[in-house]
XYZ file of C-alpha atoms in Angstrom:
312
model
C -0.690 -74.791 -9.082
C -1.768 -76.593 -11.864
C -0.397 -80.273 -12.489
C 1.913 -80.723 -15.387
C 0.534 -82.378 -18.537
C 2.348 -85.668 -18.138
C 3.724 -87.431 -21.469
C 4.713 -90.960 -21.018
C 6.552 -92.906 -23.479
C 6.112 -96.627 -23.038
C 8.724 -98.791 -24.424
C 12.067 -97.038 -25.052
C 13.541 -99.065 -27.746
C 14.436 -98.191 -31.210
C 11.193 -96.065 -31.507
C 10.176 -94.998 -28.396
C 13.890 -94.254 -27.270
C 14.058 -91.641 -30.310
C 10.849 -90.108 -29.360
C 11.151 -90.381 -25.806
C 14.708 -88.864 -25.890
C 13.420 -85.920 -27.977
C 10.500 -85.100 -25.447
C 12.745 -85.456 -22.627
C 15.366 -83.272 -24.109
C 12.676 -80.777 -24.838
C 10.516 -80.659 -21.626
C 12.593 -81.890 -18.917
C 12.860 -78.192 -17.362
C 9.456 -77.374 -18.218
C 6.934 -75.923 -15.864
C 4.104 -76.960 -17.842
C 4.915 -80.513 -19.145
C 6.674 -83.513 -18.066
C 8.028 -86.334 -19.938
C 8.213 -89.608 -18.411
C 10.211 -92.713 -19.990
C 8.515 -96.115 -19.161
C 11.304 -98.474 -19.156
C 12.653 -101.717 -17.084
C 15.627 -103.899 -16.408
C 19.128 -102.876 -18.017
C 17.569 -100.268 -20.392
C 16.218 -98.413 -17.275
C 19.238 -98.769 -15.412
C 21.551 -97.398 -18.199
C 19.295 -94.323 -18.529
C 19.060 -93.521 -14.720
C 23.005 -94.026 -14.431
C 24.111 -92.467 -17.600
C 21.210 -90.658 -19.436
C 19.791 -91.542 -22.983
C 22.189 -91.433 -25.589
C 20.468 -90.521 -28.804
C 22.666 -90.912 -31.780
C 21.201 -89.367 -35.218
C 23.002 -88.608 -38.438
C 22.894 -84.839 -37.136
C 24.488 -85.176 -33.867
C 24.861 -86.974 -30.530
C 23.019 -86.056 -27.506
C 22.794 -87.334 -23.973
C 19.536 -86.678 -22.249
C 18.547 -87.011 -18.720
C 14.884 -87.495 -18.079
C 13.048 -86.341 -14.912
C 11.733 -89.995 -14.477
C 12.703 -93.231 -16.012
C 10.375 -96.158 -14.219
C 8.187 -99.125 -14.784
C 6.502 -98.577 -11.399
C 2.763 -97.335 -11.783
C 2.850 -95.764 -8.097
C 6.139 -93.565 -9.216
C 4.672 -92.761 -12.728
C 1.194 -91.346 -11.632
C -1.893 -90.325 -13.803
C -0.931 -90.031 -17.562
C -2.382 -87.621 -19.892
C -0.957 -88.716 -23.229
C 0.854 -92.070 -23.499
C 2.736 -92.822 -26.298
C 2.802 -96.488 -26.891
C 6.143 -97.979 -28.598
C 6.278 -101.294 -27.309
C 6.213 -104.536 -29.854
C 2.694 -105.819 -30.536
C 3.144 -108.856 -28.601
C 3.909 -106.725 -25.363
C 1.192 -104.459 -26.188
C -1.774 -105.944 -23.888
C 0.087 -106.877 -20.787
C 2.256 -103.626 -21.069
C -0.917 -101.405 -21.229
C -2.663 -103.167 -18.404
C 0.032 -103.336 -15.993
C -0.168 -99.023 -16.375
C -3.858 -99.343 -15.408
C -3.529 -97.412 -11.941
C -2.047 -94.431 -14.519
C -4.573 -94.665 -17.234
C -7.654 -92.537 -16.674
C -10.989 -91.594 -18.479
C -8.947 -88.599 -19.470
C -5.902 -90.121 -20.526
C -5.144 -90.082 -24.316
C -3.444 -93.395 -26.021
C -1.474 -93.048 -28.885
C 0.114 -96.435 -30.311
C 2.975 -96.377 -32.696
C 3.160 -100.010 -33.099
C 3.514 -102.360 -36.121
C 0.352 -103.503 -37.483
C -3.103 -102.288 -38.543
C -5.455 -103.421 -35.473
C -3.608 -101.904 -32.422
C -6.112 -98.933 -31.686
C -8.807 -101.456 -32.045
C -7.549 -103.803 -29.703
C -6.512 -101.016 -26.903
C -9.975 -99.616 -27.329
C -11.179 -103.066 -25.805
C -8.892 -102.452 -23.087
C -9.540 -99.023 -21.850
C -12.964 -98.129 -23.542
C -13.546 -94.861 -21.608
C -9.963 -93.617 -22.801
C -9.431 -91.596 -25.687
C -7.362 -93.767 -28.417
C -5.868 -92.595 -31.499
C -4.005 -93.835 -34.223
C -0.085 -93.222 -35.503
C 2.462 -95.023 -37.356
C 6.268 -93.806 -37.674
C 8.530 -93.919 -40.478
C 12.117 -94.295 -38.706
C 15.258 -96.636 -39.275
C 17.041 -96.752 -35.940
C 18.090 -99.716 -33.484
C 18.635 -99.823 -29.613
C 22.195 -100.705 -30.026
C 23.064 -101.183 -26.136
C 21.091 -100.323 -23.031
C 20.463 -96.694 -23.262
C 21.881 -96.052 -26.579
C 19.560 -95.440 -29.325
C 21.234 -95.205 -32.899
C 19.184 -93.339 -35.784
C 20.362 -94.188 -39.285
C 17.918 -93.029 -41.748
C 16.493 -89.257 -42.149
C 13.157 -88.582 -43.292
C 11.932 -89.421 -39.771
C 8.063 -88.764 -39.588
C 4.749 -89.512 -37.317
C 1.639 -89.674 -38.646
C -1.087 -89.466 -36.042
C -4.700 -88.603 -35.811
C -8.159 -89.510 -34.674
C -11.658 -89.664 -36.635
C -13.509 -88.893 -33.392
C -10.815 -87.507 -30.958
C -10.654 -84.070 -29.636
C -9.650 -81.101 -32.290
C -8.021 -79.294 -29.618
C -6.002 -82.157 -28.294
C -4.961 -83.394 -31.326
C -3.615 -79.619 -32.134
C -2.288 -79.415 -28.718
C -0.087 -82.773 -28.830
C 0.735 -81.690 -32.682
C 2.203 -78.470 -31.269
C 4.342 -80.068 -28.531
C 5.553 -82.357 -30.910
C 6.992 -79.501 -32.980
C 8.140 -77.638 -30.085
C 10.331 -80.580 -29.469
C 11.561 -80.628 -33.140
C 9.395 -83.881 -33.721
C 8.583 -83.975 -37.363
C 4.670 -85.069 -37.409
C 1.880 -84.902 -39.334
C -1.722 -84.330 -37.923
C -3.551 -86.289 -40.484
C -7.043 -85.859 -41.162
C -6.669 -89.197 -43.592
C -5.197 -91.119 -40.851
C -6.963 -94.589 -41.827
C -5.325 -94.049 -45.315
C -1.748 -93.254 -43.680
C -2.282 -96.325 -41.311
C -2.685 -98.658 -44.539
C -0.048 -97.000 -46.288
C 2.680 -97.733 -43.518
C 1.279 -101.354 -43.193
C 1.603 -101.922 -47.074
C 5.194 -101.022 -46.488
C 6.007 -102.827 -43.386
C 4.111 -105.919 -43.585
C 5.652 -107.145 -46.985
C 8.724 -105.848 -45.849
C 9.116 -107.634 -42.656
C 7.759 -110.762 -44.218
C 10.122 -110.993 -47.235
C 13.032 -110.208 -45.197
C 12.345 -112.511 -42.674
C 11.629 -115.410 -44.750
C 14.559 -115.035 -47.566
C 16.816 -113.612 -44.130
C 17.995 -111.092 -46.242
C 18.597 -107.260 -45.746
C 16.363 -105.065 -48.314
C 19.407 -103.920 -50.524
C 19.970 -107.911 -50.937
C 16.681 -108.433 -51.844
C 16.234 -105.296 -54.130
C 19.820 -106.895 -55.983
C 18.076 -109.914 -57.486
C 14.872 -109.597 -59.717
C 13.222 -113.006 -58.464
C 13.534 -111.746 -54.379
C 11.825 -108.176 -55.975
C 9.168 -110.225 -57.679
C 8.182 -112.254 -54.220
C 8.109 -108.771 -52.404
C 5.647 -107.355 -55.409
C 3.438 -110.511 -54.950
C 3.116 -109.844 -51.357
C 2.159 -106.374 -52.002
C -0.142 -107.223 -54.287
C -2.071 -109.665 -52.090
C -2.234 -106.943 -49.512
C -3.334 -104.459 -51.813
C -6.205 -106.403 -52.875
C -7.251 -106.820 -49.300
C -6.883 -102.950 -48.664
C -9.079 -102.223 -51.478
C -11.687 -104.602 -50.061
C -11.970 -102.815 -46.995
C -12.496 -99.289 -49.112
C -9.187 -98.041 -49.146
C -7.550 -97.318 -52.585
C -4.091 -96.200 -53.701
C -2.701 -94.850 -57.225
C -1.665 -97.255 -59.612
C 1.862 -96.227 -59.185
C 1.694 -97.274 -55.586
C 3.871 -100.156 -55.864
C 6.764 -98.524 -57.830
C 6.904 -95.550 -55.120
C 7.199 -98.576 -52.552
C 10.196 -99.962 -54.289
C 11.648 -96.559 -54.878
C 11.342 -95.878 -51.014
C 13.084 -99.037 -50.577
C 16.063 -98.066 -52.629
C 16.394 -95.061 -50.474
C 17.037 -96.643 -47.235
C 20.359 -96.573 -45.926
C 22.540 -99.970 -46.983
C 21.842 -102.873 -45.071
C 18.746 -101.979 -43.729
C 16.342 -104.817 -42.724
C 13.068 -105.086 -40.695
C 13.048 -105.008 -36.928
C 11.108 -108.906 -37.248
C 13.873 -110.029 -39.732
C 16.425 -108.802 -36.771
C 14.385 -110.445 -34.084
C 14.380 -113.715 -36.079
C 18.091 -113.760 -36.599
C 18.566 -112.916 -32.501
C 16.222 -115.867 -31.920
C 13.925 -113.475 -30.056
C 9.998 -113.157 -29.922
C 8.709 -111.608 -33.241
C 5.657 -109.595 -34.673
C 5.109 -112.364 -37.019
C 1.117 -112.609 -35.765
C 0.689 -108.696 -36.376
C 2.651 -108.359 -39.757
C 2.132 -111.583 -41.636
C -0.505 -113.514 -39.726
C -3.030 -111.012 -39.729
C -2.761 -110.265 -43.260
C -3.706 -113.964 -43.884
C -6.706 -113.640 -41.450
C -7.921 -110.600 -43.169
C -7.717 -112.292 -46.389
C -9.847 -115.081 -45.075
C -12.419 -112.400 -43.776
C -13.123 -111.080 -47.103
C -12.272 -113.941 -49.106
C -9.402 -112.813 -50.776
C -6.433 -115.581 -51.492
C -3.048 -114.821 -49.998
C -0.966 -118.150 -51.220
C 2.186 -116.300 -50.658
C 1.629 -114.836 -47.459
C 0.107 -118.263 -46.365
C 3.307 -119.991 -47.490
C 5.517 -117.522 -45.866
C 3.331 -117.440 -42.335
C 3.772 -121.550 -42.373
C 7.517 -121.209 -43.129
C 8.438 -118.594 -40.678
C 6.494 -120.418 -37.784
C 8.433 -123.396 -38.366
C 11.492 -120.942 -38.284
C 9.968 -119.671 -34.779
C 10.041 -123.128 -33.375
C 13.357 -123.907 -34.452
């Protein structure tokens, strides 16, 4: 009997909990596919004992995956690895899974930042590494409990050099699990589009210590956000990626449509005194600006301020 196609979801937090839950709910009884949740600590214990509780605007589900583990010997070889960890945990988490990652493993990171796939290819040069980004408003509100407050959830994924057959297969299995997925032929454009949203969003909410609705209610705060966006758009243009003239207005409209009180995960991490994705979402922009001689005075100022806040 041929072995099952094994999908592993690394990082069962706000993002991985949603996608892991959807995949485990669909494929836990499948003869052809298996969904493994890679989690640790209290989160893993809660899911093993009580299942993964997924709360969405539509309903609540308790999902009992076939395997929840952080141990490579229990997980075994992985066919598709959906990587949903924070950017600062990316390398250590993936290296721990080295016994499970083969030359035929496909790695799909959906991590905040613009250079994750490039970094992962350096770790696993013989594996196929795709690119992906997600739009979701969710939180891990307790161990084993994911609360999704936004609608319009979407994952873009693709690869310029990946196997078309495998890309289409993964697209089909996402759709079967009622995951809203776009197999993007223009994945680079989609990645930059998401980064242009999340980077200034995370930076300004963290810098001002305000939610997005609080920022939108103050014209000076909106101006700060737009200034960050314009600095990043200049870098994007220098990298050969362009967007229409009304892009900034579209981003602002998208922000207005978010649920009241929404903020960035980086802002939440700052509030809780946790490690943050400051380097991936803010520092990397300053670095890119230097590389292409684009000034980033507001990003630079906020980076220095947020670094000081991190120390405090």
